[in-house]
Short mmCIF file of C-alpha atoms in Angstrom, two decimals:
data_model
loop_
_atom_site.label_atom_id
_atom_site.label_comp_id
_atom_site.label_asym_id
_atom_site.label_seq_id
_atom_site.Cartn_x
_atom_site.Cartn_y
_atom_site.Cartn_z
CA MET A 29 -12.69 103.33 -167.35
CA GLY A 30 -13.71 106.96 -167.20
CA ARG A 31 -16.69 106.10 -165.03
CA THR A 32 -14.52 104.19 -162.66
CA SER A 33 -12.03 106.97 -162.24
CA ALA A 34 -14.84 109.50 -161.93
CA PHE A 35 -16.52 107.31 -159.22
CA GLN A 36 -13.19 107.03 -157.40
CA ALA A 37 -12.68 110.75 -157.61
CA ASP A 38 -16.15 111.39 -156.19
CA CYS A 39 -15.53 108.95 -153.35
CA CYS A 40 -12.21 110.50 -152.53
CA SER A 41 -13.65 113.97 -152.55
CA PHE A 42 -16.59 112.84 -150.36
CA SER A 43 -14.34 111.08 -147.85
CA LEU A 44 -11.93 113.98 -147.61
CA SER A 45 -14.64 116.54 -147.08
CA ASP A 46 -16.48 114.54 -144.41
CA MET A 47 -13.45 113.05 -142.65
CA ARG A 48 -13.77 115.39 -139.71
CA VAL A 49 -17.44 114.46 -139.18
CA TYR A 50 -16.64 110.74 -139.19
CA ARG A 51 -13.82 111.25 -136.72
CA VAL A 52 -16.16 113.02 -134.29
CA PHE A 53 -18.78 110.28 -134.72
CA LEU A 54 -16.30 107.44 -134.19
CA LEU A 55 -14.82 109.16 -131.16
CA SER A 56 -18.29 109.52 -129.64
CA VAL A 57 -19.14 105.85 -130.26
CA TRP A 58 -15.79 104.74 -128.82
CA THR A 59 -16.40 106.84 -125.74
CA LEU A 60 -19.99 105.67 -125.12
CA CYS A 61 -19.67 101.99 -126.03
CA PRO A 62 -17.68 100.91 -122.94
CA SER A 63 -20.35 102.39 -120.68
CA PHE A 64 -23.04 100.49 -122.61
CA LEU A 65 -21.02 97.29 -122.37
CA VAL A 66 -20.55 97.70 -118.63
CA ALA A 67 -24.25 98.43 -118.19
CA TYR A 68 -25.39 95.23 -119.91
CA GLN A 69 -22.55 92.92 -118.89
CA ALA A 70 -23.30 90.35 -116.17
CA PRO A 71 -21.09 90.61 -113.07
CA GLU A 72 -18.20 88.21 -113.25
CA ASP A 73 -18.47 87.21 -109.58
CA LYS A 74 -22.09 86.07 -109.99
CA GLU A 75 -22.51 82.55 -111.29
CA ASP A 76 -25.72 80.94 -112.51
CA ILE A 77 -26.01 77.79 -110.40
CA PHE A 78 -28.47 76.22 -112.82
CA THR A 79 -25.85 76.11 -115.62
CA THR A 80 -23.22 74.41 -113.43
CA ARG A 81 -25.33 71.94 -111.41
CA ALA A 82 -26.94 69.10 -113.30
CA CYS A 83 -30.15 67.49 -112.08
CA PRO A 84 -29.87 63.87 -110.89
CA ALA A 85 -30.92 61.19 -113.35
CA LEU A 86 -33.08 59.57 -110.64
CA LEU A 87 -35.22 61.85 -108.50
CA VAL A 88 -33.87 61.82 -104.95
CA PHE A 89 -35.01 63.69 -101.86
CA ASP A 90 -33.12 65.80 -99.38
CA SER A 91 -34.22 64.83 -95.86
CA VAL A 92 -34.71 67.93 -93.71
CA ALA A 93 -36.32 68.43 -90.29
CA TYR A 94 -37.94 71.57 -88.93
CA LEU A 95 -39.80 72.73 -85.84
CA ALA A 96 -43.49 73.51 -86.13
CA ASP A 97 -44.47 77.17 -86.64
CA MET A 98 -41.22 77.92 -88.47
CA THR A 99 -41.06 79.61 -91.88
CA ILE A 100 -39.04 77.35 -94.17
CA GLU A 101 -37.46 77.82 -97.60
CA LEU A 102 -36.92 74.94 -100.04
CA PRO A 103 -34.61 76.02 -102.90
CA CYS A 104 -34.90 74.38 -106.30
CA HIS A 105 -31.20 73.55 -106.62
CA CYS A 106 -31.30 72.42 -110.24
CA LYS A 107 -33.44 72.95 -113.33
CA PRO A 108 -32.93 73.24 -117.10
CA GLU A 109 -31.76 76.63 -118.25
CA GLU A 110 -34.72 76.99 -120.59
CA ALA A 111 -37.25 76.58 -117.77
CA LEU A 112 -38.24 80.12 -116.81
CA SER A 113 -40.71 79.14 -114.08
CA VAL A 114 -41.29 76.19 -111.77
CA VAL A 115 -44.22 74.41 -110.17
CA TRP A 116 -43.99 72.71 -106.80
CA TYR A 117 -45.80 69.47 -106.06
CA TYR A 118 -46.67 68.05 -102.66
CA GLN A 119 -47.36 64.43 -101.73
CA LYS A 120 -47.78 63.14 -98.22
CA TYR A 121 -46.58 59.67 -99.24
CA LEU A 122 -44.90 58.71 -102.50
CA GLY A 123 -47.07 56.83 -104.96
CA THR A 124 -50.40 58.14 -103.66
CA GLN A 125 -52.98 59.85 -105.84
CA ASP A 126 -53.38 62.78 -103.43
CA THR A 127 -51.06 65.33 -105.05
CA ARG A 128 -51.30 69.06 -104.46
CA VAL A 129 -50.00 71.52 -107.02
CA LEU A 130 -48.37 74.60 -105.51
CA THR A 131 -47.98 77.33 -108.10
CA ASP A 132 -47.99 81.11 -107.98
CA PHE A 133 -49.29 81.56 -111.52
CA SER A 134 -52.55 82.92 -110.07
CA GLY A 135 -50.71 85.53 -108.01
CA THR A 136 -50.35 83.69 -104.73
CA ALA A 137 -47.86 85.74 -102.75
CA ILE A 138 -47.68 86.25 -98.99
CA VAL A 139 -45.69 89.19 -97.73
CA ASP A 140 -46.70 89.52 -94.07
CA SER A 141 -46.24 86.12 -92.46
CA SER A 142 -47.66 87.38 -89.12
CA LYS A 143 -51.15 87.26 -90.65
CA VAL A 144 -50.89 83.54 -91.39
CA GLY A 145 -52.60 81.32 -88.84
CA ARG A 146 -52.03 77.72 -87.84
CA ASP A 147 -55.34 76.50 -89.22
CA VAL A 148 -54.83 77.99 -92.68
CA GLU A 149 -54.53 75.45 -95.51
CA LEU A 150 -51.14 74.82 -97.08
CA ARG A 151 -52.24 76.38 -100.40
CA SER A 152 -52.73 79.69 -98.58
CA ARG A 153 -49.43 79.59 -96.66
CA PHE A 154 -46.83 79.40 -99.41
CA SER A 155 -45.02 81.68 -101.82
CA ILE A 156 -42.58 81.00 -104.70
CA ARG A 157 -39.70 83.45 -104.98
CA LEU A 158 -36.77 82.92 -107.36
CA PHE A 159 -37.81 79.26 -107.87
CA SER A 160 -37.69 78.62 -104.08
CA LEU A 161 -40.75 77.45 -102.17
CA ILE A 162 -41.40 79.39 -98.95
CA VAL A 163 -43.94 77.90 -96.53
CA PHE A 164 -45.10 80.05 -93.62
CA ARG A 165 -45.77 78.52 -90.19
CA VAL A 166 -45.34 74.88 -91.19
CA GLN A 167 -47.38 72.36 -89.22
CA GLU A 168 -47.06 68.65 -88.59
CA ASP A 169 -49.54 67.87 -91.37
CA ASP A 170 -47.24 69.65 -93.84
CA SER A 171 -44.68 66.85 -93.53
CA GLY A 172 -44.16 64.97 -96.76
CA HIS A 173 -42.50 65.16 -100.16
CA TYR A 174 -42.03 68.44 -102.05
CA VAL A 175 -40.89 68.26 -105.67
CA CYS A 176 -39.75 71.11 -107.91
CA GLY A 177 -40.80 70.71 -111.54
CA THR A 178 -42.78 72.17 -114.42
CA ALA A 179 -46.44 72.21 -115.36
CA SER A 180 -45.74 69.64 -118.10
CA GLY A 181 -44.71 67.01 -115.55
CA GLU A 182 -40.92 67.31 -115.49
CA PHE A 183 -39.34 66.86 -112.02
CA PHE A 184 -35.98 68.35 -111.06
CA TYR A 185 -35.41 68.29 -107.30
CA GLY A 186 -37.18 66.94 -104.22
CA TYR A 187 -37.34 67.28 -100.44
CA ASP A 188 -38.50 64.97 -97.67
CA VAL A 189 -39.73 67.40 -95.01
CA ASP A 190 -40.25 66.27 -91.41
CA VAL A 191 -42.07 68.85 -89.27
CA GLN A 192 -41.86 68.00 -85.57
CA VAL A 193 -44.13 69.31 -82.82
CA VAL A 194 -42.89 69.83 -79.27
CA ARG A 195 -44.20 66.85 -77.30
CA ARG A 196 -42.40 67.49 -74.03
CA VAL A 197 -41.28 70.54 -72.10
CA LEU A 198 -38.34 69.91 -69.77
CA PHE A 199 -37.39 72.09 -66.83
CA PRO A 200 -34.13 71.86 -64.81
CA SER A 201 -35.67 69.34 -62.43
CA ASP A 202 -36.59 67.09 -65.36
CA LEU A 203 -33.33 67.30 -67.32
CA VAL A 204 -31.23 65.16 -64.96
CA ARG A 205 -33.88 62.46 -64.69
CA THR A 206 -34.45 62.43 -68.47
CA ASN A 207 -30.72 62.16 -69.24
CA ARG A 208 -30.36 59.19 -66.89
CA ARG A 209 -33.34 57.45 -68.46
CA ARG A 210 -31.95 57.96 -71.96
CA ALA A 211 -28.53 56.64 -70.97
CA SER A 212 -30.08 53.43 -69.64
CA GLU A 213 -32.27 53.07 -72.76
CA ALA A 214 -29.22 53.54 -75.00
CA GLU A 215 -27.45 50.68 -73.27
CA GLN A 216 -30.49 48.43 -73.66
CA ASN A 217 -31.01 49.35 -77.34
CA LEU A 218 -27.35 48.91 -78.26
CA TYR A 219 -28.05 45.77 -80.31
CA LYS A 220 -31.25 46.99 -81.98
CA PRO A 221 -31.21 47.89 -85.69
CA PHE A 222 -31.63 51.56 -84.83
CA GLN A 223 -30.92 54.03 -82.02
CA MET A 224 -32.91 57.18 -81.29
CA PHE A 225 -31.46 60.38 -79.90
CA MET A 226 -32.23 64.10 -79.59
CA SER A 227 -30.17 66.71 -81.42
CA TYR A 228 -30.37 70.00 -79.54
CA TRP A 229 -29.96 73.51 -80.86
CA PRO A 230 -27.81 75.95 -78.89
CA TRP A 231 -29.41 77.68 -75.94
CA SER A 232 -31.24 80.83 -76.92
CA LYS A 233 -30.40 84.24 -75.55
CA CYS A 234 -31.90 85.27 -72.22
CA ASP A 235 -35.38 86.52 -73.10
CA ARG A 236 -35.25 89.41 -70.60
CA CYS A 237 -32.60 91.80 -69.32
CA GLY A 238 -32.26 93.44 -65.95
CA VAL A 239 -34.64 90.91 -64.36
CA ASN A 240 -34.79 87.14 -64.10
CA GLY A 241 -35.49 85.61 -67.49
CA GLU A 242 -35.56 82.25 -69.23
CA GLN A 243 -33.63 80.44 -71.92
CA THR A 244 -34.99 77.79 -74.26
CA GLN A 245 -33.36 74.96 -76.19
CA VAL A 246 -35.08 72.94 -78.90
CA GLY A 247 -34.23 69.30 -79.49
CA LEU A 248 -35.28 67.39 -82.63
CA CYS A 249 -35.71 63.62 -82.77
CA TYR A 250 -33.24 61.67 -84.94
CA VAL A 251 -32.59 58.01 -85.78
CA MET A 252 -29.22 56.34 -86.41
CA SER A 253 -29.28 53.12 -88.39
CA GLN A 254 -27.52 51.27 -91.20
CA HIS A 255 -30.83 50.26 -92.80
CA LEU A 256 -32.10 53.65 -94.04
CA GLN A 257 -33.53 54.16 -97.52
CA VAL A 258 -30.84 55.13 -100.02
CA ARG A 259 -33.14 57.36 -102.09
CA TYR A 260 -33.08 60.03 -99.38
CA LEU A 261 -30.03 62.26 -99.12
CA ARG A 262 -28.69 63.14 -95.66
CA LYS A 263 -25.75 64.97 -94.15
CA SER A 264 -24.75 61.72 -92.50
CA SER A 265 -25.27 58.44 -94.31
CA ASN A 266 -26.72 56.65 -91.29
CA VAL A 267 -28.63 59.46 -89.50
CA THR A 268 -32.01 60.95 -90.35
CA SER A 269 -34.94 62.51 -88.52
CA CYS A 270 -37.51 60.30 -86.80
CA GLY A 271 -40.35 61.31 -89.11
CA SER A 272 -38.40 60.94 -92.35
CA SER A 273 -39.58 58.54 -95.04
CA ALA A 274 -36.05 57.15 -95.08
CA VAL A 275 -36.86 55.25 -91.87
CA PRO A 276 -38.07 51.72 -92.75
CA PRO A 277 -41.70 51.07 -91.71
CA ARG A 278 -40.66 47.93 -89.82
CA PHE A 279 -39.04 50.13 -87.17
CA GLY A 280 -42.54 51.12 -86.04
CA LEU A 281 -41.76 54.80 -85.59
CA ALA A 282 -44.53 56.12 -87.83
CA ASN A 283 -47.27 55.47 -85.28
CA GLY A 284 -45.24 56.49 -82.25
CA ASP A 285 -45.74 59.66 -80.27
CA LEU A 286 -42.37 61.09 -81.31
CA GLY A 287 -41.45 64.71 -81.71
CA ALA A 288 -39.33 67.58 -80.54
CA GLU A 289 -38.52 68.65 -77.01
CA LEU A 290 -38.20 72.08 -75.44
CA ALA A 291 -35.87 72.66 -72.49
CA VAL A 292 -36.32 75.73 -70.28
CA ARG A 293 -33.96 77.13 -67.66
CA SER A 294 -33.64 80.37 -65.70
CA CYS A 295 -31.12 83.08 -66.56
CA HIS A 296 -30.19 86.65 -65.70
CA ASN A 297 -28.64 89.07 -68.15
CA PRO A 298 -27.85 92.75 -67.47
CA CYS A 299 -29.22 95.30 -69.90
CA SER A 300 -26.73 96.88 -72.25
CA SER A 301 -26.40 100.63 -71.82
CA LYS A 302 -27.12 102.37 -75.10
CA SER A 303 -25.82 105.89 -75.31
CA THR A 304 -28.10 108.01 -77.46
CA ASN A 305 -26.88 111.44 -78.47
CA VAL A 306 -30.06 113.47 -78.59
CA SER A 307 -30.01 117.22 -78.90
CA PRO A 308 -31.73 119.22 -76.14
CA GLU A 309 -34.30 120.58 -78.60
CA ARG A 310 -35.22 117.07 -79.77
CA LYS A 311 -35.36 115.78 -76.18
CA ASP A 312 -37.73 118.61 -75.21
CA LEU A 313 -39.91 117.81 -78.20
CA LEU A 314 -40.01 114.10 -77.31
CA ASP A 315 -40.88 114.94 -73.71
CA PHE A 316 -43.66 117.24 -74.89
CA LEU A 317 -45.09 114.55 -77.18
CA GLY A 318 -44.87 111.91 -74.45
CA TYR A 319 -42.04 109.86 -76.00
CA GLY A 320 -39.32 110.90 -73.59
CA ASP A 321 -39.77 108.07 -71.09
CA PRO A 322 -36.25 106.75 -70.42
CA LYS A 323 -37.63 103.36 -69.33
CA SER A 324 -38.92 102.45 -72.79
CA PRO A 325 -37.41 104.72 -75.48
CA GLY A 326 -38.92 104.16 -78.88
CA LEU A 327 -41.20 101.35 -77.69
CA ALA A 328 -43.94 100.61 -80.20
CA VAL A 329 -47.47 100.67 -78.76
CA TYR A 330 -50.32 98.64 -80.25
CA TYR A 331 -54.01 98.80 -79.32
CA HIS A 332 -56.38 95.87 -79.53
CA ASN A 333 -60.01 95.50 -78.41
CA HIS A 334 -61.54 92.07 -78.08
CA PRO A 335 -64.97 90.79 -77.03
CA VAL A 336 -65.24 88.96 -73.75
CA ASP A 337 -65.68 85.15 -73.61
CA SER A 338 -63.92 84.55 -76.96
CA ASP A 339 -60.50 83.12 -77.76
CA LEU A 340 -57.59 85.48 -78.35
CA VAL A 341 -53.98 84.97 -79.49
CA LEU A 342 -51.40 87.75 -79.07
CA SER A 343 -48.27 87.73 -81.23
CA CYS A 344 -45.18 89.81 -80.61
CA PRO A 345 -44.61 91.98 -83.73
CA GLY A 346 -41.45 91.12 -85.65
CA THR A 347 -40.71 87.82 -83.93
CA ASN A 348 -39.61 84.46 -85.38
CA PRO A 349 -39.69 80.97 -83.85
CA GLN A 350 -35.88 81.12 -83.54
CA HIS A 351 -36.05 84.24 -81.36
CA ALA A 352 -36.12 84.35 -77.57
CA VAL A 353 -39.49 85.91 -76.71
CA ALA A 354 -40.98 86.73 -73.30
CA TRP A 355 -44.29 88.22 -72.10
CA ASP A 356 -45.14 90.49 -69.18
CA LYS A 357 -48.52 91.68 -67.96
CA GLY A 358 -47.70 95.12 -66.69
CA SER A 359 -44.73 94.61 -64.39
CA ALA A 360 -45.53 90.92 -63.68
CA PRO A 361 -43.48 88.45 -65.81
CA LEU A 362 -45.33 85.52 -67.38
CA TYR A 363 -42.75 82.76 -67.03
CA ARG A 364 -42.95 79.51 -68.99
CA THR A 365 -42.54 77.55 -65.77
CA GLU A 366 -46.09 78.65 -64.95
CA PHE A 367 -47.74 79.49 -68.28
CA MET A 368 -46.22 76.98 -70.74
CA GLU A 369 -48.67 75.16 -72.98
CA GLY A 370 -49.32 71.61 -71.84
CA LEU A 371 -48.32 72.04 -68.20
CA ASN A 372 -51.94 72.30 -67.07
CA ARG A 373 -54.77 71.13 -69.30
CA SER A 374 -57.23 73.45 -67.57
CA SER A 375 -54.99 76.52 -67.94
CA ARG A 376 -56.87 79.40 -69.57
CA VAL A 377 -53.83 81.62 -70.28
CA PHE A 378 -50.72 79.95 -71.72
CA ILE A 379 -47.71 80.48 -74.01
CA ASP A 380 -47.17 78.06 -76.89
CA VAL A 381 -43.86 76.96 -78.42
CA GLY A 382 -44.26 79.61 -81.13
CA HIS A 383 -44.12 82.36 -78.46
CA HIS A 384 -47.82 83.28 -78.82
CA LEU A 385 -49.85 84.29 -75.77
CA HIS A 386 -53.23 82.51 -75.71
CA PHE A 387 -56.44 83.42 -73.86
CA ARG A 388 -59.12 80.70 -73.93
CA PRO A 389 -61.33 82.57 -73.41
CA VAL A 390 -60.46 86.17 -72.66
CA ARG A 391 -62.12 87.77 -69.63
CA LEU A 392 -62.61 91.29 -68.37
CA GLU A 393 -59.79 90.99 -65.84
CA ASP A 394 -57.36 90.30 -68.73
CA LYS A 395 -57.49 93.88 -69.96
CA GLY A 396 -54.35 95.92 -69.47
CA SER A 397 -50.89 96.43 -70.92
CA TYR A 398 -48.83 93.47 -72.14
CA PHE A 399 -45.13 93.83 -72.95
CA CYS A 400 -43.20 91.44 -75.18
CA TRP A 401 -39.44 90.97 -75.29
CA ILE A 402 -37.38 89.88 -78.31
CA GLN A 403 -33.80 88.66 -77.86
CA GLY A 404 -33.55 90.19 -74.39
CA GLU A 405 -34.90 93.63 -75.30
CA LYS A 406 -38.38 94.99 -74.71
CA ALA A 407 -39.91 95.24 -78.18
CA ALA A 408 -43.55 96.31 -77.98
CA GLU A 409 -46.45 97.17 -75.72
CA ILE A 410 -49.92 95.84 -76.50
CA LYS A 411 -52.79 97.63 -74.78
CA LEU A 412 -55.60 95.09 -74.58
CA GLY A 413 -59.16 96.26 -74.11
CA VAL A 414 -61.96 93.78 -73.34
CA TYR A 415 -65.61 94.71 -73.89
CA SER A 416 -68.94 92.98 -73.43
CA ARG A 417 -71.01 92.18 -76.45
CA PRO A 418 -74.41 93.94 -76.58
CA GLY A 419 -77.35 91.70 -75.86
CA ARG A 420 -75.26 88.94 -74.35
CA MET A 421 -76.78 86.87 -71.56
CA ARG A 422 -74.69 87.43 -68.47
CA ARG A 423 -73.74 84.63 -66.15
CA ILE A 424 -73.55 84.75 -62.37
CA SER A 425 -69.80 84.09 -62.57
CA ASP A 426 -69.17 87.26 -64.62
CA PRO A 427 -67.36 90.01 -62.68
CA GLU A 428 -70.15 92.50 -63.39
CA SER A 429 -72.78 90.07 -62.13
CA VAL A 430 -70.78 89.37 -58.98
CA PHE A 431 -70.35 93.10 -58.35
CA VAL A 432 -74.08 93.80 -58.81
CA LEU A 433 -75.05 90.90 -56.55
CA GLU A 434 -72.66 92.06 -53.85
CA ALA A 435 -74.04 95.61 -54.06
CA ILE A 436 -77.64 94.34 -53.87
CA LEU A 437 -76.84 92.14 -50.88
CA MET A 438 -75.07 94.99 -49.10
CA VAL A 439 -78.02 97.34 -49.65
CA TYR A 440 -80.45 94.61 -48.57
CA ALA A 441 -78.41 93.96 -45.42
CA LEU A 442 -78.26 97.68 -44.66
CA LEU A 443 -82.01 98.10 -45.09
CA THR A 444 -82.64 95.00 -42.97
CA ALA A 445 -80.42 96.36 -40.23
CA VAL A 446 -82.22 99.73 -40.30
CA PHE A 447 -85.60 97.98 -40.24
CA LEU A 448 -84.59 95.80 -37.29
CA LEU A 449 -83.22 98.85 -35.50
CA ILE A 450 -86.50 100.68 -35.98
CA LEU A 451 -88.45 97.67 -34.73
CA SER A 452 -86.18 97.36 -31.70
CA VAL A 453 -86.54 101.04 -30.80
CA ARG A 454 -90.29 100.90 -31.26
CA PHE A 455 -90.56 97.74 -29.14
CA ILE A 456 -88.48 99.26 -26.34
CA TRP A 457 -90.54 102.45 -26.45
CA GLN A 458 -93.79 100.45 -26.32
CA VAL A 459 -92.57 98.39 -23.31
CA ASN A 460 -91.56 101.53 -21.42
CA LYS A 461 -94.91 103.12 -22.19
CA GLU A 462 -96.81 100.11 -20.79
CA ARG A 463 -94.63 100.12 -17.66
CA ARG A 464 -95.40 103.78 -16.99
CA ALA A 465 -99.12 103.11 -17.48
CA LEU A 466 -99.10 100.34 -14.86
CA TYR A 467 -97.38 102.51 -12.25
#
């Protein structure tokens, strides 16, 4: 009993003596704890979609259609919460043994999509970011089935991707004739099990300002039928793209020459006046450094040297397939009505549907300044230099060879004329000499 009362007395004395210290400590903890809680608390307006969306019991595929040369993103809409990483699988046709595994475990990550070419393999054109698969510059061969899953073989979500290439380029003279032909075909195919049509995007912006420009409109091929595969999800139950696996094989569309269309028309858009408040000191400095040209303020300049007689592709920096892009050589516009790919099979310089300027091959007369426009504004200047490779066998058709031959012929003609003049003078002098000798 004495020990208990002594222990209680010690406790009371200890608590009374250190009460002020505990109060300061508790006040400090109470003051700092809310800041800690706020720092580690998840925002209330952000919701984890993977905890609210359950994966389907049977693997289905979202049918989506894209234009070639686009950069696409395929989100993994559902996965178990415990899965911290995903693996994407690719199959051209379901049930085949040719399956490609797309994973970024080895560090596959592409940041600058402008360095990705058309002929690069699919495994070198993808990146996985936040469980989404990003494919750069998709091509027609990339069409197929993409499945989000794990390395152990679990599958969560799938896509049926249809990448369409532009098969036809339509100009204003072709649009009326094409629309009439499609109207007559629609009447004839009214009782067929399917009907085909083109779904067009809105017209792009005018690709130039202040001068005559062009507008483009992309149309993708679609099929409407009541006999589509039910395993493929679509925005409309009876409409899917022409290259989708939801289209029954008996329709015979797999082997057809189907694809997207590109319509081009002329336009004119005035340039917007941008008022820039620049101090006089800064303007004088820009003028001194050579950046004070009011015609192209802040225009980026790129330099590129390329060997003659080799293929070259110029890309406008910072452009996307959805943008309206135009090209000029100096002050001469390169219109699609003259330089569009596919208009002339023998054309050496052309513009493809991805807004790239091709030279096949590049020649010495191609050197100069090329300007590219993005969304109606001049974006960049590319100074192209063309040089001859050392030790290369020149051809007679080369500009240097033609110039040398012309110079040689001119010198030869001049020497021949001088020689004939000398002979003529000498002959006349000899005849006059003989005449004087006779008389």
